[in-house]
Coordinates of C-alpha atoms in Angstrom, one line a residue:
Chain A
X133 CA 12.5 9.0 44.0
X134 CA 9.8 7.5 41.7
X135 CA 10.5 3.8 41.8
X136 CA 11.7 2.1 38.6
X137 CA 9.1 0.4 36.4
X138 CA 8.1 -3.1 37.5
X139 CA 9.3 -5.4 34.8
X140 CA 8.1 -8.4 36.7
X141 CA 4.5 -7.2 37.2
X142 CA 2.2 -10.1 36.6
X143 CA 0.9 -10.0 33.1
X144 CA -2.6 -9.9 31.6
X145 CA -2.3 -13.6 31.0
X146 CA -1.9 -14.4 34.7
X147 CA -5.0 -16.2 36.0
X148 CA -7.2 -14.2 38.4
X149 CA -6.9 -17.0 41.0
X150 CA -10.7 -16.9 41.7
X151 CA -12.6 -20.1 41.8
X152 CA -14.6 -20.6 38.6
X153 CA -12.7 -18.1 36.5
X154 CA -9.7 -19.1 34.4
X155 CA -8.9 -15.7 32.9
X156 CA -9.5 -12.0 33.6
X157 CA -11.7 -12.0 30.6
X158 CA -14.0 -14.4 32.3
X159 CA -14.1 -12.1 35.3
X160 CA -15.0 -9.1 33.1
X161 CA -17.7 -11.1 31.3
X162 CA -19.2 -12.1 34.6
X163 CA -19.2 -8.5 35.8
X164 CA -20.8 -7.4 32.5
X165 CA -23.4 -10.2 32.7
X166 CA -24.1 -9.1 36.3
X167 CA -24.6 -5.5 35.2
X168 CA -27.1 -6.6 32.4
X169 CA -28.9 -8.8 34.9
X170 CA -29.2 -5.8 37.4
X171 CA -30.6 -3.6 34.6
X172 CA -33.1 -6.3 33.7
X173 CA -34.1 -6.7 37.3
X174 CA -34.6 -3.0 37.7
X175 CA -36.7 -2.9 34.6
X176 CA -38.9 -5.7 35.9
X177 CA -39.0 -3.9 39.3
X178 CA -40.2 -0.8 37.5
X179 CA -42.8 -2.8 35.6
X180 CA -44.2 -4.4 38.8
X181 CA -44.4 -1.4 41.0
X182 CA -45.0 1.5 38.6
Chain B
X166 CA -29.2 13.3 71.3
X167 CA -28.6 11.8 74.8
X168 CA -25.5 10.4 76.5
X169 CA -25.8 7.0 74.7
X170 CA -25.9 8.8 71.3
X171 CA -22.8 10.8 72.3
X172 CA -20.9 7.7 73.4
X173 CA -21.7 5.9 70.2
X174 CA -20.9 9.0 68.0
X175 CA -17.6 9.9 69.7
X176 CA -16.6 6.3 70.3
X177 CA -16.8 5.4 66.7
X178 CA -15.6 8.6 65.0
X179 CA -12.9 9.7 67.3
X180 CA -12.0 6.1 68.0
X181 CA -11.5 5.2 64.4
X182 CA -9.4 8.4 63.7
X183 CA -7.3 7.7 66.8
X184 CA -6.8 4.1 65.9
X185 CA -5.7 5.0 62.4
X186 CA -3.2 7.6 63.6
X187 CA -1.8 5.3 66.3
X188 CA -1.4 2.3 64.0
X189 CA 0.4 4.3 61.3
X190 CA 2.4 6.6 63.5
X191 CA 5.6 4.7 62.4
X192 CA 5.3 5.2 58.7
X193 CA 8.6 6.3 57.4
X194 CA 8.6 5.0 53.8
X195 CA 7.5 7.4 51.1
X196 CA 6.1 4.4 49.2
X197 CA 3.9 3.3 52.1
X198 CA 2.9 6.9 52.8
X199 CA 1.8 7.6 49.3
X200 CA 0.5 4.2 48.1
X201 CA -0.4 2.4 51.4
X202 CA 0.8 -0.9 52.8
X203 CA 2.4 -3.1 50.1
X204 CA 0.6 -6.2 51.5
X205 CA -2.9 -4.7 51.2
X206 CA -5.4 -7.2 49.9
X207 CA -8.4 -6.8 47.5
X208 CA -11.0 -6.5 50.3
X209 CA -9.3 -3.5 51.8
X210 CA -8.8 -1.9 48.4
X211 CA -12.4 -2.6 47.5
X212 CA -13.7 -1.0 50.7
X213 CA -11.4 1.9 50.3
X214 CA -12.5 2.6 46.8
X215 CA -16.1 2.4 48.0
X216 CA -15.6 4.6 51.0
X217 CA -13.8 7.2 48.9
X218 CA -16.8 7.6 46.6
X219 CA -19.4 7.3 49.3
X220 CA -19.3 10.8 50.9
X221 CA -21.7 12.1 53.6
X222 CA -23.7 13.6 50.7
X223 CA -24.4 10.1 49.5
X224 CA -26.2 9.3 52.8
X225 CA -27.9 12.6 53.3
X226 CA -28.9 13.7 49.7
X227 CA -29.6 10.4 48.0
X228 CA -32.4 9.3 50.4
X229 CA -33.8 12.8 49.8
X230 CA -33.6 12.2 46.1
X231 CA -35.5 9.0 46.5
X232 CA -38.1 10.8 48.6
X233 CA -38.5 13.8 46.3
X234 CA -38.0 12.4 42.8
X235 CA -38.0 8.6 43.1
X236 CA -35.3 6.1 42.4
X237 CA -34.5 7.1 38.8
X238 CA -31.2 8.5 40.0
X239 CA -29.9 4.9 40.2
X240 CA -29.4 5.1 36.4
X241 CA -26.6 7.6 37.0
X242 CA -24.5 4.6 38.1
X243 CA -25.1 2.4 35.0
X244 CA -21.8 3.4 33.4
X245 CA -19.8 2.5 36.5
X246 CA -19.4 -1.3 36.1
X247 CA -18.4 -0.8 32.5
X248 CA -15.9 1.9 33.4
X249 CA -14.3 -0.2 36.1
X250 CA -13.8 -3.1 33.6
X251 CA -11.9 -0.7 31.3
X252 CA -9.9 0.7 34.3
X253 CA -9.0 -2.9 35.3
X254 CA -8.0 -4.0 31.7
X255 CA -6.2 -0.8 30.5
X256 CA -5.4 1.8 33.2
X257 CA -4.4 -0.2 36.2
X258 CA -1.9 -2.6 34.5
X259 CA -0.2 0.5 32.9
X260 CA 0.0 2.4 36.3
X261 CA 1.5 -0.6 38.0
X262 CA 3.9 -1.4 35.2
X263 CA 5.2 2.2 35.3
X264 CA 5.2 2.1 39.1
X265 CA 3.9 5.7 39.3
X266 CA 2.7 7.5 42.4
X267 CA 0.1 9.6 40.5
X268 CA -1.9 9.1 37.4
X269 CA -0.4 12.3 36.0
X270 CA 3.1 10.9 36.1
X271 CA 1.9 8.5 33.4
X272 CA 1.0 11.6 31.2
X273 CA 4.5 12.9 31.7
X274 CA 6.1 9.6 30.6
X275 CA 3.7 9.3 27.6
X276 CA 3.7 12.9 26.5
X277 CA 5.7 15.6 28.1
X278 CA 6.0 17.8 31.3
X279 CA 3.5 20.4 30.3
X280 CA 0.8 17.8 29.6
X281 CA 1.6 16.2 33.0
X282 CA 1.3 19.6 34.7
X283 CA -2.0 20.3 32.8
X284 CA -3.5 17.0 33.9
X285 CA -2.4 17.4 37.5
X286 CA -3.5 21.0 37.4
X287 CA -7.0 20.1 36.2
X288 CA -7.2 17.5 39.0
X289 CA -6.1 20.0 41.7
X290 CA -8.5 22.6 40.4
X291 CA -11.5 20.3 40.3
X292 CA -10.8 18.3 43.4
X293 CA -9.5 21.3 45.4
X294 CA -12.8 23.1 44.8
X295 CA -14.8 20.0 45.6
X296 CA -12.8 19.6 48.8
X297 CA -14.6 22.6 50.3
X298 CA -18.0 21.3 49.3
X299 CA -17.5 17.8 50.7
X300 CA -16.7 19.2 54.1
X301 CA -19.4 21.9 54.0
X302 CA -22.2 19.7 52.7
X303 CA -22.7 17.4 55.7
X304 CA -21.7 20.2 58.2
X305 CA -24.5 22.5 57.1
X306 CA -27.1 19.8 57.5
X307 CA -25.8 18.3 60.7
X308 CA -25.3 21.7 62.3
X309 CA -28.8 22.9 61.3
X310 CA -30.7 19.9 62.6
X311 CA -28.7 19.4 65.7
X312 CA -28.4 23.1 66.5
X313 CA -24.6 22.9 66.6
X314 CA -22.5 25.9 65.3
X315 CA -21.6 25.3 61.7
X316 CA -18.1 26.5 62.3
X317 CA -17.6 23.9 65.0
X318 CA -18.7 21.0 62.8
X319 CA -16.5 22.1 59.9
X320 CA -13.4 22.6 62.1
X321 CA -14.0 19.4 64.1
X322 CA -14.4 17.3 61.0
X323 CA -11.5 19.0 59.3
X324 CA -9.1 18.7 62.2
X325 CA -9.9 15.0 62.8
X326 CA -9.3 14.0 59.2
X327 CA -6.1 16.2 58.9
X328 CA -4.6 14.5 62.0
X329 CA -4.8 10.9 60.8
X330 CA -4.3 11.6 57.1
X331 CA -1.1 13.6 57.7
X332 CA 0.1 11.1 60.3
X333 CA -0.2 7.9 58.3
X334 CA -0.9 9.0 54.7
X335 CA -2.4 6.4 52.4
X336 CA -2.0 3.6 54.9
X337 CA -4.0 5.4 57.5
X338 CA -6.7 6.3 54.9
X339 CA -7.1 2.6 53.8
X340 CA -7.1 1.4 57.4
X341 CA -9.7 3.8 58.7
X342 CA -11.8 3.2 55.5
X343 CA -12.5 -0.4 56.6
X344 CA -13.9 0.6 59.9
X345 CA -15.8 3.6 58.6
X346 CA -17.5 1.3 56.1
X347 CA -18.4 -1.1 58.9
X348 CA -20.1 1.9 60.8
X349 CA -21.8 3.0 57.6
X350 CA -23.2 -0.4 56.8
X351 CA -24.4 -1.1 60.3
X352 CA -26.0 2.4 60.5
X353 CA -27.8 2.1 57.1
X354 CA -29.0 -1.4 57.9
X355 CA -30.4 -0.1 61.2
X356 CA -32.2 2.7 59.6
X357 CA -33.8 0.4 57.0
X358 CA -35.0 -2.1 59.6
X359 CA -36.4 0.7 61.8
X360 CA -38.2 2.2 58.8
X361 CA -39.8 -1.1 57.8
X362 CA -40.9 -1.7 61.4
X363 CA -42.4 1.8 61.6
X364 CA -44.6 1.3 58.5
X365 CA -48.4 1.0 59.3
X366 CA -49.6 -2.4 60.4
X367 CA -50.3 -4.7 57.6
X368 CA -48.6 -2.6 54.9
X369 CA -45.2 -4.3 55.0
X370 CA -42.5 -3.8 52.4
X371 CA -44.5 -5.0 49.4
X372 CA -47.5 -2.8 50.2
X373 CA -45.2 0.2 50.8
X374 CA -43.5 -0.5 47.5
X375 CA -46.9 -0.7 45.7
X376 CA -47.9 2.7 47.2
X377 CA -44.5 4.2 46.3
X378 CA -44.8 2.8 42.7
X379 CA -48.3 4.1 42.2
X380 CA -47.2 7.5 43.3
X381 CA -44.4 7.5 40.8
X382 CA -41.4 6.9 43.1
X383 CA -40.2 3.6 41.8
X384 CA -39.4 4.2 38.1
X385 CA -35.9 2.9 38.3
X386 CA -35.3 2.9 34.5
X387 CA -36.4 5.3 31.8
X388 CA -35.5 4.4 28.2
X389 CA -36.6 7.8 26.9
X390 CA -34.4 9.4 24.2
X391 CA -35.3 13.0 25.3
X392 CA -32.0 14.7 25.9
X393 CA -33.5 17.2 28.3
X394 CA -34.3 14.5 30.8
X395 CA -31.7 14.4 33.4
X396 CA -31.6 10.7 34.3
X397 CA -32.3 8.1 31.7
X398 CA -30.7 4.7 30.8
X399 CA -28.7 6.4 28.1
X400 CA -27.4 9.3 30.1
X401 CA -26.5 6.7 32.8
X402 CA -24.7 4.3 30.4
X403 CA -22.9 6.8 28.2
X404 CA -22.6 10.0 30.4
X405 CA -22.1 7.8 33.5
X406 CA -19.5 5.7 31.7
X407 CA -17.4 8.7 30.9
X408 CA -17.9 10.2 34.3
X409 CA -16.9 7.0 36.0
X410 CA -14.0 6.3 33.7
X411 CA -12.7 9.8 34.5
X412 CA -13.3 9.4 38.2
X413 CA -11.9 5.9 38.7
X414 CA -9.2 6.1 35.9
X415 CA -7.8 9.6 36.2
X416 CA -8.8 11.1 39.6
X417 CA -5.9 10.6 41.9
X418 CA -8.2 10.2 45.0
X419 CA -9.4 6.9 43.4
X420 CA -6.2 5.9 41.6
X421 CA -4.3 6.1 44.9
X422 CA -6.7 3.6 46.4
X423 CA -5.9 0.8 44.0
X424 CA -2.4 1.3 42.6
X425 CA -0.8 0.1 45.8
X426 CA -1.6 -3.3 47.2
X427 CA 0.1 -6.6 47.1
X428 CA -0.3 -7.2 43.3
X429 CA -2.2 -6.3 40.2
X430 CA -4.7 -9.0 41.1
X431 CA -5.6 -7.4 44.4
X432 CA -6.3 -4.0 42.7
X433 CA -8.4 -5.6 40.0
X434 CA -10.5 -7.6 42.4
X435 CA -11.0 -4.6 44.6
X436 CA -12.4 -2.7 41.6
X437 CA -14.5 -5.6 40.5
X438 CA -15.9 -5.7 44.0
X439 CA -17.2 -2.2 43.5
X440 CA -18.4 -3.0 39.9
X441 CA -20.7 -5.7 41.3
X442 CA -21.9 -3.9 44.5
X443 CA -22.3 -0.2 43.5
X444 CA -25.6 -0.2 41.7
X445 CA -27.4 -2.5 44.2
X446 CA -26.0 -0.3 47.0
X447 CA -27.3 2.9 45.5
X448 CA -30.6 1.3 44.7
X449 CA -31.1 0.4 48.3
X450 CA -30.2 3.9 49.5
X451 CA -32.7 5.4 47.0
X452 CA -35.3 2.8 47.9
X453 CA -34.9 3.9 51.5
X454 CA -35.8 7.4 50.4
X455 CA -38.9 6.2 48.4
X456 CA -40.0 4.1 51.5
X457 CA -39.5 7.2 53.7
X458 CA -42.0 9.0 51.3
X459 CA -44.5 6.2 52.0
X460 CA -43.8 6.3 55.8
X461 CA -44.5 10.1 55.8
X462 CA -47.9 9.5 54.0
X463 CA -49.0 7.9 57.2
X464 CA -47.1 10.0 59.8
X465 CA -47.3 13.7 60.6
X466 CA -44.4 15.6 59.1
X467 CA -43.5 19.2 58.5
X468 CA -44.5 21.0 55.3
X469 CA -40.9 21.9 55.0
X470 CA -38.2 19.5 56.3
X471 CA -35.5 22.2 56.9
X472 CA -37.4 23.3 60.1
X473 CA -34.7 25.7 61.2
X474 CA -35.0 27.6 58.0
X475 CA -38.8 27.4 58.2
X476 CA -39.0 28.7 61.8
X477 CA -36.6 31.5 60.9
X478 CA -39.1 33.0 58.5
X479 CA -42.5 31.6 59.6
X480 CA -43.6 34.7 61.5
X481 CA -47.0 35.5 60.1
X482 CA -50.4 34.0 59.3
X483 CA -49.5 32.9 55.8
X484 CA -47.1 30.3 57.2
X485 CA -49.7 29.1 59.8
X486 CA -52.3 28.8 57.0
X487 CA -49.9 26.7 54.8
X488 CA -49.1 24.4 57.8
X489 CA -52.9 23.9 58.4
X490 CA -53.5 23.2 54.7
X491 CA -50.6 20.7 54.6
X492 CA -51.9 18.9 57.7
X493 CA -55.3 18.6 56.1
X494 CA -53.9 17.5 52.8
X495 CA -51.7 14.8 54.4
X496 CA -54.8 13.4 56.3
X497 CA -56.7 13.3 53.0
X498 CA -53.8 11.7 51.2
X499 CA -53.5 9.0 53.9
X500 CA -57.2 8.3 53.7
X501 CA -57.0 8.1 49.8
X502 CA -54.1 5.7 50.1
X503 CA -56.0 3.4 52.5
X504 CA -59.0 3.4 50.2
X505 CA -56.7 2.5 47.3
X506 CA -55.1 -0.4 49.3
X507 CA -58.6 -1.7 50.1
X508 CA -59.7 -1.4 46.4
X509 CA -56.6 -3.2 45.3
X510 CA -57.2 -6.0 47.7
X511 CA -60.8 -6.3 46.4
X512 CA -59.7 -7.4 42.9
X513 CA -62.3 -4.9 41.5
X514 CA -60.3 -3.3 38.6
X515 CA -62.7 -0.3 38.1
X516 CA -62.8 0.5 41.8
X517 CA -59.0 0.2 42.0
X518 CA -58.5 2.5 39.0
X519 CA -60.8 5.3 40.4
X520 CA -59.2 4.9 43.9
X521 CA -55.8 5.2 42.3
X522 CA -56.8 8.5 40.5
X523 CA -58.1 9.9 43.8
X524 CA -54.9 8.8 45.6
X525 CA -52.6 10.4 43.0
X526 CA -54.7 13.6 43.1
X527 CA -54.4 13.8 46.9
X528 CA -50.7 13.2 46.7
X529 CA -50.4 15.9 44.0
X530 CA -52.3 18.3 46.3
X531 CA -49.8 17.7 49.1
X532 CA -47.0 18.3 46.6
X533 CA -48.6 21.6 45.5
X534 CA -48.8 22.8 49.1
X535 CA -45.1 22.0 49.6
X536 CA -44.4 24.1 46.5
X537 CA -46.6 26.9 47.9
X538 CA -44.7 26.7 51.2
X539 CA -41.4 27.2 49.3
X540 CA -42.9 30.1 47.4
X541 CA -44.1 31.8 50.6
X542 CA -40.6 31.2 52.0
X543 CA -39.0 33.0 49.0
X544 CA -41.6 35.8 49.2
X545 CA -40.5 36.3 52.9
X546 CA -36.8 36.2 52.0
X547 CA -35.5 35.9 48.5
X548 CA -32.3 34.3 49.8
X549 CA -34.1 31.6 51.8
X550 CA -33.0 28.0 51.2
X551 CA -35.8 26.2 49.5
X552 CA -34.4 22.7 49.0
X553 CA -35.4 20.6 51.9
X554 CA -34.9 17.1 50.5
X555 CA -31.4 16.8 52.1
X556 CA -33.2 17.1 55.5
X557 CA -35.7 14.3 55.1
X558 CA -33.5 11.4 56.1
X559 CA -31.9 13.2 59.0
X560 CA -35.3 14.3 60.3
X561 CA -36.4 10.7 60.2
X562 CA -33.2 9.6 62.1
X563 CA -33.7 12.2 64.8
X564 CA -37.4 11.7 65.3
X565 CA -38.0 8.0 64.8
X566 CA -34.8 6.1 65.8
X567 CA -34.2 5.0 69.4
X568 CA -31.3 6.5 71.3
X569 CA -28.0 4.9 70.5
X570 CA -29.2 4.3 67.0
X571 CA -29.4 8.1 66.5
X572 CA -25.7 8.4 67.6
X573 CA -24.9 5.6 65.2
X574 CA -26.6 7.3 62.2
X575 CA -25.0 10.6 63.0
X576 CA -21.7 8.7 63.1
X577 CA -22.6 7.3 59.6
X578 CA -22.7 10.9 58.3
X579 CA -19.4 11.8 59.9
X580 CA -17.7 8.5 58.9
X581 CA -18.7 9.1 55.3
X582 CA -17.5 12.7 55.4
X583 CA -14.2 11.7 56.9
X584 CA -13.6 8.8 54.5
X585 CA -14.1 10.8 51.3
X586 CA -12.2 13.8 52.7
X587 CA -9.2 11.6 53.8
X588 CA -8.8 10.2 50.2
X589 CA -9.1 13.7 48.8
X590 CA -6.5 15.2 51.1
X591 CA -4.1 12.3 50.5
X592 CA -4.5 12.7 46.8
X593 CA -4.2 16.5 46.8
X594 CA -1.0 16.2 48.9
X595 CA 0.5 13.5 46.8
X596 CA -0.2 15.2 43.5
X597 CA 1.1 18.6 44.8
X598 CA 4.3 16.8 46.0
X599 CA 5.0 14.5 43.1
X600 CA 3.8 16.5 40.1
X601 CA 4.5 20.0 41.2
X602 CA 6.9 20.3 44.1
X603 CA 9.4 17.7 42.7
X604 CA 9.0 19.2 39.3
X605 CA 10.3 22.5 40.5
X606 CA 12.8 20.9 42.9
X607 CA 14.3 18.1 40.9
X608 CA 17.4 17.8 43.2
X609 CA 15.1 17.0 46.2
X610 CA 13.7 13.9 44.4
X611 CA 16.3 11.5 45.8
X612 CA 15.8 12.7 49.5
X613 CA 13.1 10.4 50.9
X614 CA 12.9 12.2 54.3
X615 CA 12.4 15.5 52.6
X616 CA 9.8 14.1 50.2
X617 CA 7.9 12.7 53.2
X618 CA 8.0 16.1 55.0
X619 CA 6.8 17.8 51.8
X620 CA 4.0 15.3 51.4
X621 CA 2.8 15.8 55.0
X622 CA 3.0 19.6 54.7
X623 CA 1.0 19.7 51.5
X624 CA -1.6 17.3 52.8
X625 CA -2.0 19.5 55.9
X626 CA -2.1 22.6 53.8
X627 CA -4.9 21.2 51.6
X628 CA -6.8 20.2 54.7
X629 CA -6.5 23.8 56.1
X630 CA -7.6 25.2 52.7
X631 CA -10.7 22.9 52.6
X632 CA -11.7 24.0 56.1
X633 CA -11.2 27.6 55.2
X634 CA -13.1 27.3 51.9
X635 CA -16.0 25.6 53.7
X636 CA -16.0 28.3 56.4
X637 CA -16.0 31.3 54.1
X638 CA -17.6 30.2 50.8
X639 CA -21.3 30.1 50.0
X640 CA -22.5 26.9 48.1
X641 CA -25.3 25.8 45.9
X642 CA -28.2 24.3 47.6
X643 CA -28.2 20.9 45.9
X644 CA -24.8 19.8 46.9
X645 CA -24.5 16.4 45.4
X646 CA -25.4 17.9 42.0
X647 CA -23.0 20.8 42.6
X648 CA -20.2 18.3 42.9
X649 CA -21.3 16.2 40.0
X650 CA -21.6 19.3 37.8
X651 CA -18.1 20.5 38.8
X652 CA -16.8 17.0 38.1
X653 CA -18.5 16.8 34.7
X654 CA -17.0 20.1 33.6
X655 CA -13.4 19.1 34.2
X656 CA -13.4 15.3 34.1
X657 CA -14.3 14.9 30.4
X658 CA -11.1 16.7 29.2
X659 CA -9.0 15.0 31.8
X660 CA -10.3 11.6 30.5
X661 CA -9.6 12.8 27.0
X662 CA -6.0 13.3 27.8
X663 CA -5.7 9.7 29.1
X664 CA -7.7 8.2 26.2
X665 CA -5.3 9.8 23.7
X666 CA -2.4 8.6 25.8
X667 CA -3.6 5.0 25.9
X668 CA -5.1 4.6 22.4
X669 CA -3.8 7.2 20.0
X670 CA -0.1 6.4 19.9
X671 CA 0.6 8.9 17.0
X672 CA -0.5 11.9 18.9
X673 CA 2.2 13.9 20.7
X674 CA 2.4 16.1 23.7
X675 CA 2.0 19.5 22.0
X676 CA -1.1 18.4 20.0
X677 CA -2.9 16.9 23.1
X678 CA -1.9 19.8 25.3
X679 CA -3.4 22.6 23.1
X680 CA -6.4 20.3 22.3
X681 CA -7.1 19.8 26.0
X682 CA -6.9 23.6 26.7
X683 CA -9.3 24.3 23.7
X684 CA -11.7 21.5 24.7
X685 CA -11.8 22.7 28.3
X686 CA -12.6 26.3 27.1
X687 CA -15.3 24.9 24.9
X688 CA -16.9 22.9 27.7
X689 CA -17.0 25.9 30.1
X690 CA -18.6 28.1 27.3
X691 CA -21.2 25.4 26.6
X692 CA -22.0 25.0 30.3
X693 CA -22.8 28.7 30.6
X694 CA -24.7 29.0 27.3
X695 CA -26.6 25.7 26.8
X696 CA -29.3 23.8 28.9
X697 CA -28.4 20.1 28.6
X698 CA -28.0 17.3 31.1
X699 CA -24.6 17.9 32.8
X700 CA -23.5 14.3 32.4
X701 CA -23.2 15.0 28.7
X702 CA -20.3 17.3 29.4
X703 CA -18.1 14.3 30.3
X704 CA -18.7 12.9 26.9
X705 CA -18.4 16.3 25.1
X706 CA -15.1 17.2 26.9
X707 CA -13.6 13.8 26.2
X708 CA -14.7 13.7 22.6
X709 CA -13.6 17.3 21.9
X710 CA -10.1 16.6 23.4
X711 CA -9.7 13.5 21.3
X712 CA -11.0 15.2 18.1
X713 CA -8.9 18.3 18.6
X714 CA -5.8 16.2 19.3
X715 CA -6.1 14.2 16.1
X716 CA -6.8 17.4 14.1
X717 CA -3.9 19.3 15.6
X718 CA -1.5 16.4 15.2
X719 CA -2.4 16.3 11.5
X720 CA -1.2 19.9 11.0
X721 CA 1.7 19.8 13.5
X722 CA 5.1 18.4 12.6
X723 CA 5.3 14.6 13.3
X724 CA 5.4 13.7 16.9
X725 CA 9.0 12.4 16.9
X726 CA 10.4 15.8 15.9
X727 CA 8.6 17.9 18.4
X728 CA 8.3 15.7 21.4
X729 CA 11.5 13.8 21.3
X730 CA 13.5 14.2 24.5
X731 CA 10.7 15.9 26.4
X732 CA 9.4 13.0 28.3
X733 CA 9.3 13.9 32.0

């Protein structure tokens, strides 16, 4: 009853269809950059209030 | 709670459960029951992933963590965005390409049946045990502060979630998650606004943040390399990465949330939604706890927040003396804080420094009295519950929020309990059906109606088991840590199985199976014999499984000879 594999599943090369991002790699880089920014902001926050 | 609170509470919680059951009562397809609606978009997937992770413990214990220990716990989530990127790039495309119902089916296709059963078994063991905790944790706190019978809260929560999860399966879970997250967001926003409005005149958010920071509650990041420190940037990034990778990549309660949906894109965007929002969300909840600490520097509060436990034992003069000392220390602390704020505004550095020393000393004295209170409690009854941080936020809700908002916030706790519980039950039922029941009844695999009946029965059975476990088991006091520790013991090895499957193509089923069993034994022995931060067990379990797999494969016959024809 487990369905057959999906041979037509959209591939890695398929664009994410998100404005400003051409590839999934761009999306991942954005998320990673956001994470780094959040850590920096938390470090600054710690510095200001501790 | 008055009538308005009851209307809000029952209207939201029972209303959402009834809506979920009614909307999905016609589900007849196994695919929809196990993976949700095939047209599900990224927003629903993202909220469902978030609601699954955000249990009631998140909203009860984490503000308490912020109150007691500050916001450093946020570092625990630093590995999460990185893990979600890996899940999006590696795990999710493979699950969708193979069109599996469970993550462990992938292990069967990559290795063999015994490795699939081992992976599914580790998941059922870990998640099945945690299922009791996730229903018990909010129930014990809510029943204590509201004075409701614990058994009633457990059974009410359990029955509600069983009804809609068994009725509509994964589709009902995703549908109710959206509305439960709406209730949770509205409730937490209300609590934060009320808290800021209740701060003393002229203090405001910035002043409160300075007080919290000066009293050591706002150290969000700690770059220390000391391995005995529980929360640092490094435990968060590395230990948290492995914990999150295991949880999001290999735990069926999460995998089931994103493998369905309209396309690979929707699943990926749903996960990226969480990668972006999770750390800020946890930061805000912890900050709420730190601001509660400041609020209670200016407001009368009990020496011990679990008042039911305190009153049960506070029979003699020692307790009255502690209460009087605490009231006096709180007044002195408030006075010292006000002096520090004045000194700070005066731009006199020397005055500010000495006022800060006095303020920290006064706060320290209050902390010492709270510790003494716990010691007196234990002296009165060695089995007394001495952790009261889980009761801080709920005490604030019940004593400071207006009616209607109290009902909303209690609804937040129930919504969070139901949302995580529903995902767990759906995942436990699905794994039991697909990886075990069908394994031992291969002839039934083609009968969709029979599969549906089995999935419903196993989901209901796990629900009943969780309720029974919550009713009859005793649990550790710090429940959020209890769940994380349990997860860390099993998740590392489970992740190791998947890392070998994805990245070490030469390793076969027998090597990885015996390596995983050995690694799991090693982790359990280490947990009972060493004193290290529990997040490291994720890394140790995973690394041990990988290393043992490679070593065993080197001495075993080549993979093709022993594993050929075993794929299941």
